[in-house]
Every structure is written in C-alpha cells, then in structure tokens.
Short mmCIF file of C-alpha atoms (C1' of nucleotides) in Angstrom, two decimals:
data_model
loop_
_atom_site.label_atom_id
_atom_site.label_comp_id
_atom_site.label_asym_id
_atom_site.label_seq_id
_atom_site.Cartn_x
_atom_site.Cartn_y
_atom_site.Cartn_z
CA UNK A 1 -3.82 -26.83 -9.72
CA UNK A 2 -0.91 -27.46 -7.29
CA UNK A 3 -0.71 -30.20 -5.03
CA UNK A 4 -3.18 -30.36 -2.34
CA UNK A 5 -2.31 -29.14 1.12
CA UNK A 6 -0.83 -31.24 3.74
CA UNK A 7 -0.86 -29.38 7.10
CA UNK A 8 -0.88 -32.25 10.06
CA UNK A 9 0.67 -29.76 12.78
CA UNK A 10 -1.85 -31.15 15.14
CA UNK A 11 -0.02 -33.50 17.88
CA UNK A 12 3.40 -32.21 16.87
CA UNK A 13 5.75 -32.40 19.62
CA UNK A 14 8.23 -30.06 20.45
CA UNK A 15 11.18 -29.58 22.36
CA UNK A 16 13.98 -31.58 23.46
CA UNK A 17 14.14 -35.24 21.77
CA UNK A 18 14.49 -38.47 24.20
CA UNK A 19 17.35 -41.05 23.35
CA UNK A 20 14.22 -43.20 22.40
CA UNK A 21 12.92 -40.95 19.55
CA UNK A 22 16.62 -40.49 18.24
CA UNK A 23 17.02 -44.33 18.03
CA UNK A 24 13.88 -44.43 15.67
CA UNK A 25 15.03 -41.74 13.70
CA UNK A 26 18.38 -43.29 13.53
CA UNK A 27 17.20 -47.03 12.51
CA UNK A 28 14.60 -45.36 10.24
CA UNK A 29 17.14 -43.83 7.94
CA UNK A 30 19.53 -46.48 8.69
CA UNK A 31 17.50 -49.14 7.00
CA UNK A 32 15.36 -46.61 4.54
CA UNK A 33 18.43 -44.36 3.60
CA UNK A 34 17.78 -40.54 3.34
CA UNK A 35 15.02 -39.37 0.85
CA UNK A 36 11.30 -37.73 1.99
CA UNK A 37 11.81 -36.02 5.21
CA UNK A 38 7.77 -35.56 5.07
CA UNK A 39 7.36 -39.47 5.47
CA UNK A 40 9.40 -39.64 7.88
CA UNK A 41 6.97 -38.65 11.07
CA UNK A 42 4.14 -40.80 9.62
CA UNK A 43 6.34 -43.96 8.91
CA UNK A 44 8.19 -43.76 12.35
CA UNK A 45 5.36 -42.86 14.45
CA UNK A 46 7.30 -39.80 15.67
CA UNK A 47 5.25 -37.31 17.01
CA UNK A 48 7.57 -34.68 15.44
CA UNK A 49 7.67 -32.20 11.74
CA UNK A 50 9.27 -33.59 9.11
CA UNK A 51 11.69 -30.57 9.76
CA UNK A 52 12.71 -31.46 13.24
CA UNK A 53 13.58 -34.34 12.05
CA UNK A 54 16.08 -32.98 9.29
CA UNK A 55 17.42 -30.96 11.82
CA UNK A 56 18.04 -33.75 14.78
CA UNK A 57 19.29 -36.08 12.22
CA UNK A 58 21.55 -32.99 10.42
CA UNK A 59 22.89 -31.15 13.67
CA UNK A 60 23.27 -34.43 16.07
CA UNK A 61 22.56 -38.00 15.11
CA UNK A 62 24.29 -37.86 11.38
CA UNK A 63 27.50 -39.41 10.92
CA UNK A 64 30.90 -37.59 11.13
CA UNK A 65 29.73 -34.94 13.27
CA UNK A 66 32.26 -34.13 15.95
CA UNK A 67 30.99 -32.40 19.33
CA UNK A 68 33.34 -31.47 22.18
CA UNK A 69 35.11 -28.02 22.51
CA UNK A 70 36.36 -26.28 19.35
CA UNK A 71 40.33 -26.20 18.91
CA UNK A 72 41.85 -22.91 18.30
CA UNK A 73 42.76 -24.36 14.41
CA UNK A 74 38.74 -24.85 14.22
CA UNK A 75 38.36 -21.48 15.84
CA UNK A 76 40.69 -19.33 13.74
CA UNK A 77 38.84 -20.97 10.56
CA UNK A 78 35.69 -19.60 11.58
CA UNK A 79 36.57 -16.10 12.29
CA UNK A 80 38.60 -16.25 8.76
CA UNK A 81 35.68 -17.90 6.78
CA UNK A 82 33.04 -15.32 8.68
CA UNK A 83 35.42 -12.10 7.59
CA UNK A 84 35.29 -14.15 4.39
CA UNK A 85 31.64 -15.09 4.01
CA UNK A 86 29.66 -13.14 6.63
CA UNK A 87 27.07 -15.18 8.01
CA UNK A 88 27.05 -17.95 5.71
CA UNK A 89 27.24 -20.69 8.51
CA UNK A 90 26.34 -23.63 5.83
CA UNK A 91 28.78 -22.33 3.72
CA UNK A 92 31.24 -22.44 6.44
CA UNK A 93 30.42 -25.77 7.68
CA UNK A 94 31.80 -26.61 4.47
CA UNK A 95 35.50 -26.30 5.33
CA UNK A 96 34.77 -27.95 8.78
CA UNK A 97 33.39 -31.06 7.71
CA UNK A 98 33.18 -32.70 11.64
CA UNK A 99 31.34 -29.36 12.62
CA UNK A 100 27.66 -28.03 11.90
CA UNK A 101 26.58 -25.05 10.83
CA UNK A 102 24.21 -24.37 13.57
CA UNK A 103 27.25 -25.54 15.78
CA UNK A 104 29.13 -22.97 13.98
CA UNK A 105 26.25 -20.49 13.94
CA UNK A 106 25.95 -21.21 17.95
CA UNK A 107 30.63 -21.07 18.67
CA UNK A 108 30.26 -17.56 16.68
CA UNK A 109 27.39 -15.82 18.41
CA UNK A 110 28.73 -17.27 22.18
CA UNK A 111 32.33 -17.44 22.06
CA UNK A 112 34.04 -15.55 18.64
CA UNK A 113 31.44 -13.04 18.44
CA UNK A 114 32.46 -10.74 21.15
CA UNK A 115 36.51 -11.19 20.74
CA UNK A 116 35.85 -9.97 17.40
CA UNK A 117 33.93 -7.44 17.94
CA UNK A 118 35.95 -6.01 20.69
CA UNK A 119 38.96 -6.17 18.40
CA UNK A 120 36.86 -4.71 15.65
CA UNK A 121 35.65 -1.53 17.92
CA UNK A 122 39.56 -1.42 18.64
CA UNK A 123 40.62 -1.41 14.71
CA UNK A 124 37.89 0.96 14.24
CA UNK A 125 38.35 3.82 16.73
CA UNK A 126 41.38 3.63 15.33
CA UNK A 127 40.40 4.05 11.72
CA UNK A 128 37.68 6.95 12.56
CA UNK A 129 40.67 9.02 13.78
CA UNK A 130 42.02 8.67 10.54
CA UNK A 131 39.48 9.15 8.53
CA UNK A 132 36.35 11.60 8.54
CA UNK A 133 34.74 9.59 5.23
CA UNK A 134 33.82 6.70 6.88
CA UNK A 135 30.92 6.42 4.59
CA UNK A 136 33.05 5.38 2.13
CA UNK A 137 35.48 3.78 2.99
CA UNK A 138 32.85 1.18 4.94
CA UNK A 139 31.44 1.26 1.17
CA UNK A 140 34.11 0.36 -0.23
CA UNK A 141 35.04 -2.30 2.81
CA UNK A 142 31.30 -3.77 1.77
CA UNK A 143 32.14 -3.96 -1.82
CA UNK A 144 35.56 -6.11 -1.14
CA UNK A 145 33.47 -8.12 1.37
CA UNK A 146 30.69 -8.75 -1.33
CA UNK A 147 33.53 -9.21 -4.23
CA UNK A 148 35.07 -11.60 -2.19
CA UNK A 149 32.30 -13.73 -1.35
CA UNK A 150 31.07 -13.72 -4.66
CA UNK A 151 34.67 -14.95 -5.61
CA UNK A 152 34.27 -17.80 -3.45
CA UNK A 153 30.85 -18.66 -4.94
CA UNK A 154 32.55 -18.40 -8.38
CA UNK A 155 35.15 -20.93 -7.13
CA UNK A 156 32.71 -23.21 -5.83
CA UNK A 157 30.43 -23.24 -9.04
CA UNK A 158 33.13 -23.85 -11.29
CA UNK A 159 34.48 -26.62 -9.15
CA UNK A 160 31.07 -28.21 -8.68
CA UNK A 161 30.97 -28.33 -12.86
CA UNK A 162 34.44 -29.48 -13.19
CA UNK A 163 33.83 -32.42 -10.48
CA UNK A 164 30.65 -33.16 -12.71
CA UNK A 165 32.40 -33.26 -15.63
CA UNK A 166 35.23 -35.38 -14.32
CA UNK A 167 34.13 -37.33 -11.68
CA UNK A 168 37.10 -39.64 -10.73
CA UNK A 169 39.64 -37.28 -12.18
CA UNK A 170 41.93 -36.27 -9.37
CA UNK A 171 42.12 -33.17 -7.51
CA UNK A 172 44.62 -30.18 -7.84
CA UNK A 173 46.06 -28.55 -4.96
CA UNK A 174 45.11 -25.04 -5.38
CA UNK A 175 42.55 -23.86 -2.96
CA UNK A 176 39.66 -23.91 -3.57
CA UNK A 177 39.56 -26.35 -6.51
CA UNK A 178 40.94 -29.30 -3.69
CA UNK A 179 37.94 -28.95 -2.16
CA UNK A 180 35.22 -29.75 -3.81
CA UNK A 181 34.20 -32.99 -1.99
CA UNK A 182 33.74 -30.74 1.26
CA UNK A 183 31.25 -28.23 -0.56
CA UNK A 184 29.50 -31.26 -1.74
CA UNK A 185 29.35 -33.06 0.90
CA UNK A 186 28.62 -30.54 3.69
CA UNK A 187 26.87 -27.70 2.26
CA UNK A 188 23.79 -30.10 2.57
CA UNK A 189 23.08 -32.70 4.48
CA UNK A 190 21.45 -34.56 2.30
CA UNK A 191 23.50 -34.58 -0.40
CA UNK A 192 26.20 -36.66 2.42
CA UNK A 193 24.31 -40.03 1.37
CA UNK A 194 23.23 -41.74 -1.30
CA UNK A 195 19.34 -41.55 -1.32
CA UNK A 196 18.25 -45.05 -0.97
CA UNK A 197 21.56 -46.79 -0.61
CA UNK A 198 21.42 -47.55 2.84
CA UNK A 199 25.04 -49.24 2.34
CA UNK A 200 27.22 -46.96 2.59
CA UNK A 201 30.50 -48.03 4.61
CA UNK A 202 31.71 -45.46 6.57
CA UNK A 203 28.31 -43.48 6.80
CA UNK A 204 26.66 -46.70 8.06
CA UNK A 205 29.48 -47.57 10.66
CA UNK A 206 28.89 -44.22 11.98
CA UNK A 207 25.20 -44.10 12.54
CA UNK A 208 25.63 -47.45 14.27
CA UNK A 209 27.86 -45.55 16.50
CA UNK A 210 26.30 -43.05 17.33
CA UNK A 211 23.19 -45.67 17.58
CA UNK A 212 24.86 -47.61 20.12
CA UNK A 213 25.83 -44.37 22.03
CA UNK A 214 22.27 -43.66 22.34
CA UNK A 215 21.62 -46.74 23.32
CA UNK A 216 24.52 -47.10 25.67
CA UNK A 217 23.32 -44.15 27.34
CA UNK A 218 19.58 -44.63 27.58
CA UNK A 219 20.09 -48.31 28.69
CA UNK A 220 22.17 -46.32 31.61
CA UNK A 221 20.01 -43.64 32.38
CA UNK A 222 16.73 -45.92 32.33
CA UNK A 223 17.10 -49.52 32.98
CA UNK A 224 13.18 -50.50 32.14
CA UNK A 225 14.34 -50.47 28.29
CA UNK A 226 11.58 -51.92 26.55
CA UNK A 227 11.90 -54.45 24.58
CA UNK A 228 10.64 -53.54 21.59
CA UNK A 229 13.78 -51.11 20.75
CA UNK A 230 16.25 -53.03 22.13
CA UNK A 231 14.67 -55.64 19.09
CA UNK A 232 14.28 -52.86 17.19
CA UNK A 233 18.26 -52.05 17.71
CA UNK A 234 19.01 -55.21 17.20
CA UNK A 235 17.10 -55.74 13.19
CA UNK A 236 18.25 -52.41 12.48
CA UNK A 237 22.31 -53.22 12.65
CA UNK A 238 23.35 -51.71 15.81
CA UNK A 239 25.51 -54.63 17.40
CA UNK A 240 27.24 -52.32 19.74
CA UNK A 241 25.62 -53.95 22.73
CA UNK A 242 26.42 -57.39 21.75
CA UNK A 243 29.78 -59.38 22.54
CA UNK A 244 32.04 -58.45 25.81
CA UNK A 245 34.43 -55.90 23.68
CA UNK A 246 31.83 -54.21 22.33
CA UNK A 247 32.42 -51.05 24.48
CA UNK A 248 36.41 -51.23 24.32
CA UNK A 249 36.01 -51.13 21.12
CA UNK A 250 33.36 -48.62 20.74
CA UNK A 251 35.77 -46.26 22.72
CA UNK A 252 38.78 -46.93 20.45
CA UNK A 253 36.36 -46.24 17.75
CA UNK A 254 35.54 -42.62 19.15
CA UNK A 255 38.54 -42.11 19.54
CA UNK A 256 39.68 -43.03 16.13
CA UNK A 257 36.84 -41.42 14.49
CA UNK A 258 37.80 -38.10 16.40
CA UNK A 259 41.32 -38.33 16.25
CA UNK A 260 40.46 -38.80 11.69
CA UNK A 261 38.13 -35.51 11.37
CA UNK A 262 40.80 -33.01 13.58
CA UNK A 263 43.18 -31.05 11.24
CA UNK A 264 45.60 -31.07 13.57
CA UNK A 265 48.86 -33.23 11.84
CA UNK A 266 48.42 -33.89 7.73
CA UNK A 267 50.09 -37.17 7.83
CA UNK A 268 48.94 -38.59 10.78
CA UNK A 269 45.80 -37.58 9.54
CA UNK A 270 45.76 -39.31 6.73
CA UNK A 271 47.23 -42.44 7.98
CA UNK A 272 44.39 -42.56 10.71
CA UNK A 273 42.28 -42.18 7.97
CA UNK A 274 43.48 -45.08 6.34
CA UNK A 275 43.49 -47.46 9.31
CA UNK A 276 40.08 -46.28 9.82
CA UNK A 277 38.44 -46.83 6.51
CA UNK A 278 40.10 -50.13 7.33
CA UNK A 279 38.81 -50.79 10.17
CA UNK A 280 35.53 -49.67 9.23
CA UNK A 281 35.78 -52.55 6.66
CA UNK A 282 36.98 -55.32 8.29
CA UNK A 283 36.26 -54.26 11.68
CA UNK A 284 33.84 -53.98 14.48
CA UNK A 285 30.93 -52.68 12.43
CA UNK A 286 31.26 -55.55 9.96
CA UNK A 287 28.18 -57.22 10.72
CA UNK A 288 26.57 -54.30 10.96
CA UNK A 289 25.59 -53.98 6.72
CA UNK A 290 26.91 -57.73 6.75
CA UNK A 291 25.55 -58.73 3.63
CA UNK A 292 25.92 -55.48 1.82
CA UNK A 293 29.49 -55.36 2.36
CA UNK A 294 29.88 -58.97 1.69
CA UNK A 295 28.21 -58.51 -1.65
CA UNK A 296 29.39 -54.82 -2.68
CA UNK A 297 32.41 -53.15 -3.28
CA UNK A 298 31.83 -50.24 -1.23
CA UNK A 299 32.53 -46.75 -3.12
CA UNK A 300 34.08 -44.11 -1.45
CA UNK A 301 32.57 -41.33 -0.64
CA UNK A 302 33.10 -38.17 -2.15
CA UNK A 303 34.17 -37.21 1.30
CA UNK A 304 36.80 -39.92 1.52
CA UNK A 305 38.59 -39.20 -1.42
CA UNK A 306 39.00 -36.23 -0.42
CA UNK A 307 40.32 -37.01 3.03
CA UNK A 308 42.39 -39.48 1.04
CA UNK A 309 44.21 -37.43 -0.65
CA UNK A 310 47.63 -35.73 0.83
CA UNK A 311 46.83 -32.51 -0.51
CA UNK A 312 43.85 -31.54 1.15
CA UNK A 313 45.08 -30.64 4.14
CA UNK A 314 47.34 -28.29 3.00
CA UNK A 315 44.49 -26.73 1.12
CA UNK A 316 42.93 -25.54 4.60
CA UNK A 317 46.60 -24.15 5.36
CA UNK A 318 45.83 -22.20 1.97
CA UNK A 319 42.94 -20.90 3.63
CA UNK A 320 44.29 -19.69 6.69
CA UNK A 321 47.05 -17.90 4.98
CA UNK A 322 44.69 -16.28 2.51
CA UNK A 323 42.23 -15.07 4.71
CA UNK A 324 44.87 -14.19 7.64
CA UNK A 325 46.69 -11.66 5.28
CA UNK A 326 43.66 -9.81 3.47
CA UNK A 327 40.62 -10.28 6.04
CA UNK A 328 41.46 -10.95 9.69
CA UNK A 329 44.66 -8.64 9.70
CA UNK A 330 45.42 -8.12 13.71
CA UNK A 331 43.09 -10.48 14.45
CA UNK A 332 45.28 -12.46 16.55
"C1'" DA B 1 23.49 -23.79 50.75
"C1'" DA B 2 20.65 -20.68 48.18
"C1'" DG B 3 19.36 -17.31 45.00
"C1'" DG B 4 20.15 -14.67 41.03
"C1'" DG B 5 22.63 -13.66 36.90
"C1'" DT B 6 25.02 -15.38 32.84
"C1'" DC B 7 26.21 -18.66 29.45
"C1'" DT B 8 25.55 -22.48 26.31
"C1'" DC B 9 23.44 -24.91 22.84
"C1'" DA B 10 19.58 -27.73 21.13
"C1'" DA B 11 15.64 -26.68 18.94
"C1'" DC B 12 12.17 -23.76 16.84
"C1'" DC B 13 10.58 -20.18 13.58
"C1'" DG B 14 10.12 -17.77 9.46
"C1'" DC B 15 11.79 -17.06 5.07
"C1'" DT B 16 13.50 -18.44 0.48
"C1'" DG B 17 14.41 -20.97 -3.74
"C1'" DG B 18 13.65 -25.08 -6.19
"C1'" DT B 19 10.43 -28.36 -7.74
"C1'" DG B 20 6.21 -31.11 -8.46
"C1'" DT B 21 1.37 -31.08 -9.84
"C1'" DC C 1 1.07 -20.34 -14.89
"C1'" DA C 2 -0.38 -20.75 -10.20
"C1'" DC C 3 -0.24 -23.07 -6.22
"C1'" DA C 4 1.61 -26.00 -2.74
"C1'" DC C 5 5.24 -28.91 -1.02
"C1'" DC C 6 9.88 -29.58 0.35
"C1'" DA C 7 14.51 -28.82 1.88
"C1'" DG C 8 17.74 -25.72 3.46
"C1'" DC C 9 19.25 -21.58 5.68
"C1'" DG C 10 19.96 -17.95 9.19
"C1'" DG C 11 17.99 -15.67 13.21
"C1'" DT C 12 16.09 -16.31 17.55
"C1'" DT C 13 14.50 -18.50 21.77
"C1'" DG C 14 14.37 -20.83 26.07
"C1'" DA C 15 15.61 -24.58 29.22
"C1'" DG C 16 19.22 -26.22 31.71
"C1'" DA C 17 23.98 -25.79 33.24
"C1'" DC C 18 27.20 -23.03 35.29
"C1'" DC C 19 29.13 -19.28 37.96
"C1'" DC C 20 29.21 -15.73 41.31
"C1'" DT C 21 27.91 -13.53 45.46
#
DNA sequence: AAGGGTCTCAACCGCTGGTGT
DNA sequence: CACACCAGCGGTTGAGACCCT
C-alpha cells in the first residue's frame, strides 16, 4: 500500500502573510536549510500549507530576488523568451535570475501582454491580406514555435549532462551552453541551496537581509514587537538591528546587491560582483554564519560562477540578438 | 472630497510528473 | 503495481492601490 494520507487543511490560513510569519519562515530555513516543505507548518507553528510556504519563501523572502520596476533590457527579454517559449514562465525565470516566474507570469499578463498583442493584431491584419491559407501558415508558425522550444529544451538537457559530467570545467561562450548555472539554479527554487547546508555565503547574507528588512519594517509599522522574535531574530543570525551602522550599511548593501543582479554594464557588473562576494565575506553579514565561515571555505555557488565569469553576460546579448531576428521581428 | 472604474501583484487553486511506501 | 505524498508549474483570483471624473 502507499503511504497513508496526510490531509491537515483544517486551521489553514490564507491570504496575505504578516512580516511576523515571514520572519519564522525566514529563520526556519535559515537555521534548518531547505528540504521538507510538509514539515515546515508543523515545525514553525505556521498556520499555513506546506505550499504557501514554498511559494512565500520562492516568490518573496528567498535570496537574490530583485523587486522594483522592470528595465526595458528585463522587458525586451521577456517578450523574446515568451515568442521563444510561450508560457513557460519558470523556464523564463531562468535567464532572469533576480526575477520570478510568477513576477514574470504577473509583468506579462499586466504590462507586455497587451503591447504585444496589439502589435500582433497589427502584423496579422497585415498577413491575412496576404494570405487566404491562414490555416497553414499558423500551422506551420506552431510547428517553428514548438521546434524551437523543443530546441531550447535540447540545449538545456545536454548542458545539464555536460555540467554533470564536468562539474568545475569552465564554461564556453556559446549561448546556451554559458548558461547552465542559471537553468540550474532558477528553474527551481529548491535546487538554489544546498539541502541542509544552512552555510551558504551569499545565500545566507541575503536571507539575513531580507530578514532584517522585515524586521526593519515591522519594528516600524508596530512598535509592541514582542520579544520573543526579536530573540528569535537575534539566535537565528539576523544582526541587522544591532550596532549604529547597521542601517547605512544595510542600504549600501541593497544597493550593491541590486546594482550586482541588473544586466545593465558587463564589466561593471562583474566587478560589483566581485566587491560583493567580498563583502559578503568579510563584511557586514560576517557574524551572521560566524562560525561556519570561520571554519569553511565557502563554495561558490553554481550561480556565482556563473556571474563570475566575463562571458556570461554577453551570452544574454546572444539571446537578444537571436530571438530579435527570428521571433520578435517588428517588435520594437 | 467622494465614488467608481482600472490596474497591480501577492496568493491561491488545480493539475502534473516524480518519487516513496 | 497501486496509491499517496511532494514539489513545481501555469492559470486565475481578489484585495488594495491608483487613477479618473
């Protein structure tokens, strides 16, 4: 027989979660690392599914994500990867690393959406006077579409073997065999950390940030904090509060961090990068996984050697080109 | 200032494939 | 092999913010 069932929906909440019920989530997998979603609720006392906790911690709390207005680079990547893909929105929040796919998902359907399809009704009014057999020709469209996307699932297979095979081997520059750190990395969330290795540098310096943010703001918004989480903050790493630069330096942080995921300039990008990792290692968020990083060289991610190397960048320039000429033509 | 319409986005829902028992 | 769990994905919803009249 199968495993028994395990149906607790009774008592689940819903809807929007408080800054305090983020902060639990946060220090849970902060000092437990990522691994059963299911235990989750029961071992944090959160009155929530095991699945809206994946999704909080995936699409707001987890580390690297960048929120704030999409740049038109950002933007044109989107429509490019959505001519390329379709609907694929964890596929796409591949090649935007700093980005969700549910942000994604949401930036298509209210903002990209309509401009495209406006264009599209444009194109196509256009193509019907041309042409009476639109049954085919929207066949054939399909099948290029399909062919396409089953190219780029091709491409990501065989680089997901080859990084297997040779794990520390360094990356080429042809797209999209540069990228495989991205597809693993971002496809799935959980695949961004170590399962039970809470020590992870960078990941850990970030969910202390955006820790302290939450605490930052809650401690604003309700000044009865208990005490119990600002303990709680306290065991769990987040130091934030602590120490009179503590928010100066939080800021510079942001702005760091921000400044590291845009694709805006390769080289500055990479040499922010570098300062950061840096930082991130000598810096503010030192104490934070004190005695891991006193006792453990820290690996890097997948994800930073990726950003690490020079190349990458112009891999997403690869991207653009390819999908401008043969997807998105008149687009923009 | 107020009311109604529209927009945004966080969160939920249902489905699917992989996996454990 | 069958059943159930689990994680992930894409579609959808609804509350709050915003804008317009």
């Amino acid at each position: 027989m199968g495993r028994p069932p395990n149906c607790e929906k009774i008592g689940i909440k819903k809807g929007p979660w408080t800054p305090e019920e983020d902060i639990i989530l946060v220090s849970y997998i902060q000092e437990h690392g990522l691994g059963n979603w299911r235990s989750i609720p029961t071992n944090t006392g959160l009155m929530r599914c095991s699945k809206s906790c994946r999704f909080r911690w995936a699409n707001y709390l987890r580390p690297g994500i960048k929120r704030g207005n999409f740049t038109d680079h950002e933007e044109k990547m989107i429509i490019h990867l959505q001519a390329l893909l379709g609907n694929r929105w964890a596929a796409m929040a591949s090649y935007l690393p700093q980005r969700t796919d549910n942000d994604i998902k949401n930036h298509w359907n209210t903002h990209l959406k309509k401009n495209h399809n406006k264009l599209q009704n444009g194109g196509n009014d256009n193509q019907e006077g041309h042409s009476s057999s639109s049954s085919s020709s929207a066949q054939a469209q399909s099948k290029g579409q399909w062919e396409r996307r089953l190219q780029t699932d091709i491409q990501m297979a065989k680089q997901a073997l080859s990084e297997a095979l040779s794990f520390h081997k360094p990356t080429t520059n042809t797209f999209p065999e540069t990228k495989p750190s991205s597809f693993h990395i971002h496809t799935t969330t959980t695949l961004t950390y170590p399962t039970k290795q809470p020590n992870n540098a960078s990941s850990y310096a970030s969910s202390c940030e955006n820790i302290s943010k939450l605490l930052k703001n809650w401690m604003m918004k309700s000044p009865n904090t208990p005490n119990s989480f600002s303990n709680n903050m306290v065991t769990t790493g987040s130091s934030s509060s602590e120490g009179g630069n503590s928010t100066t330096d939080q800021c510079t942080k942001d702005h760091t961090f921000d400044s590291l995921l845009s694709f805006n300039s390769s080289k500055f990008f990479v040499e922010e990068i570098k300062n950061t990792f840096t930082t991130n290692k000598t810096g503010v968020f030192q104490d934070q996984r004190k005695t891991n990083m006193e006792t453990q060289e820290v690996p890097l991610t997948l994800l930073e050697n990726w950003l690490f190397d020079d190349g990458a960048v112009q891999c997403h320039d690869d991207l653009m080109n390819m999908s401008l000429e043969e997807s998105t033509l008149g687009l923009f």
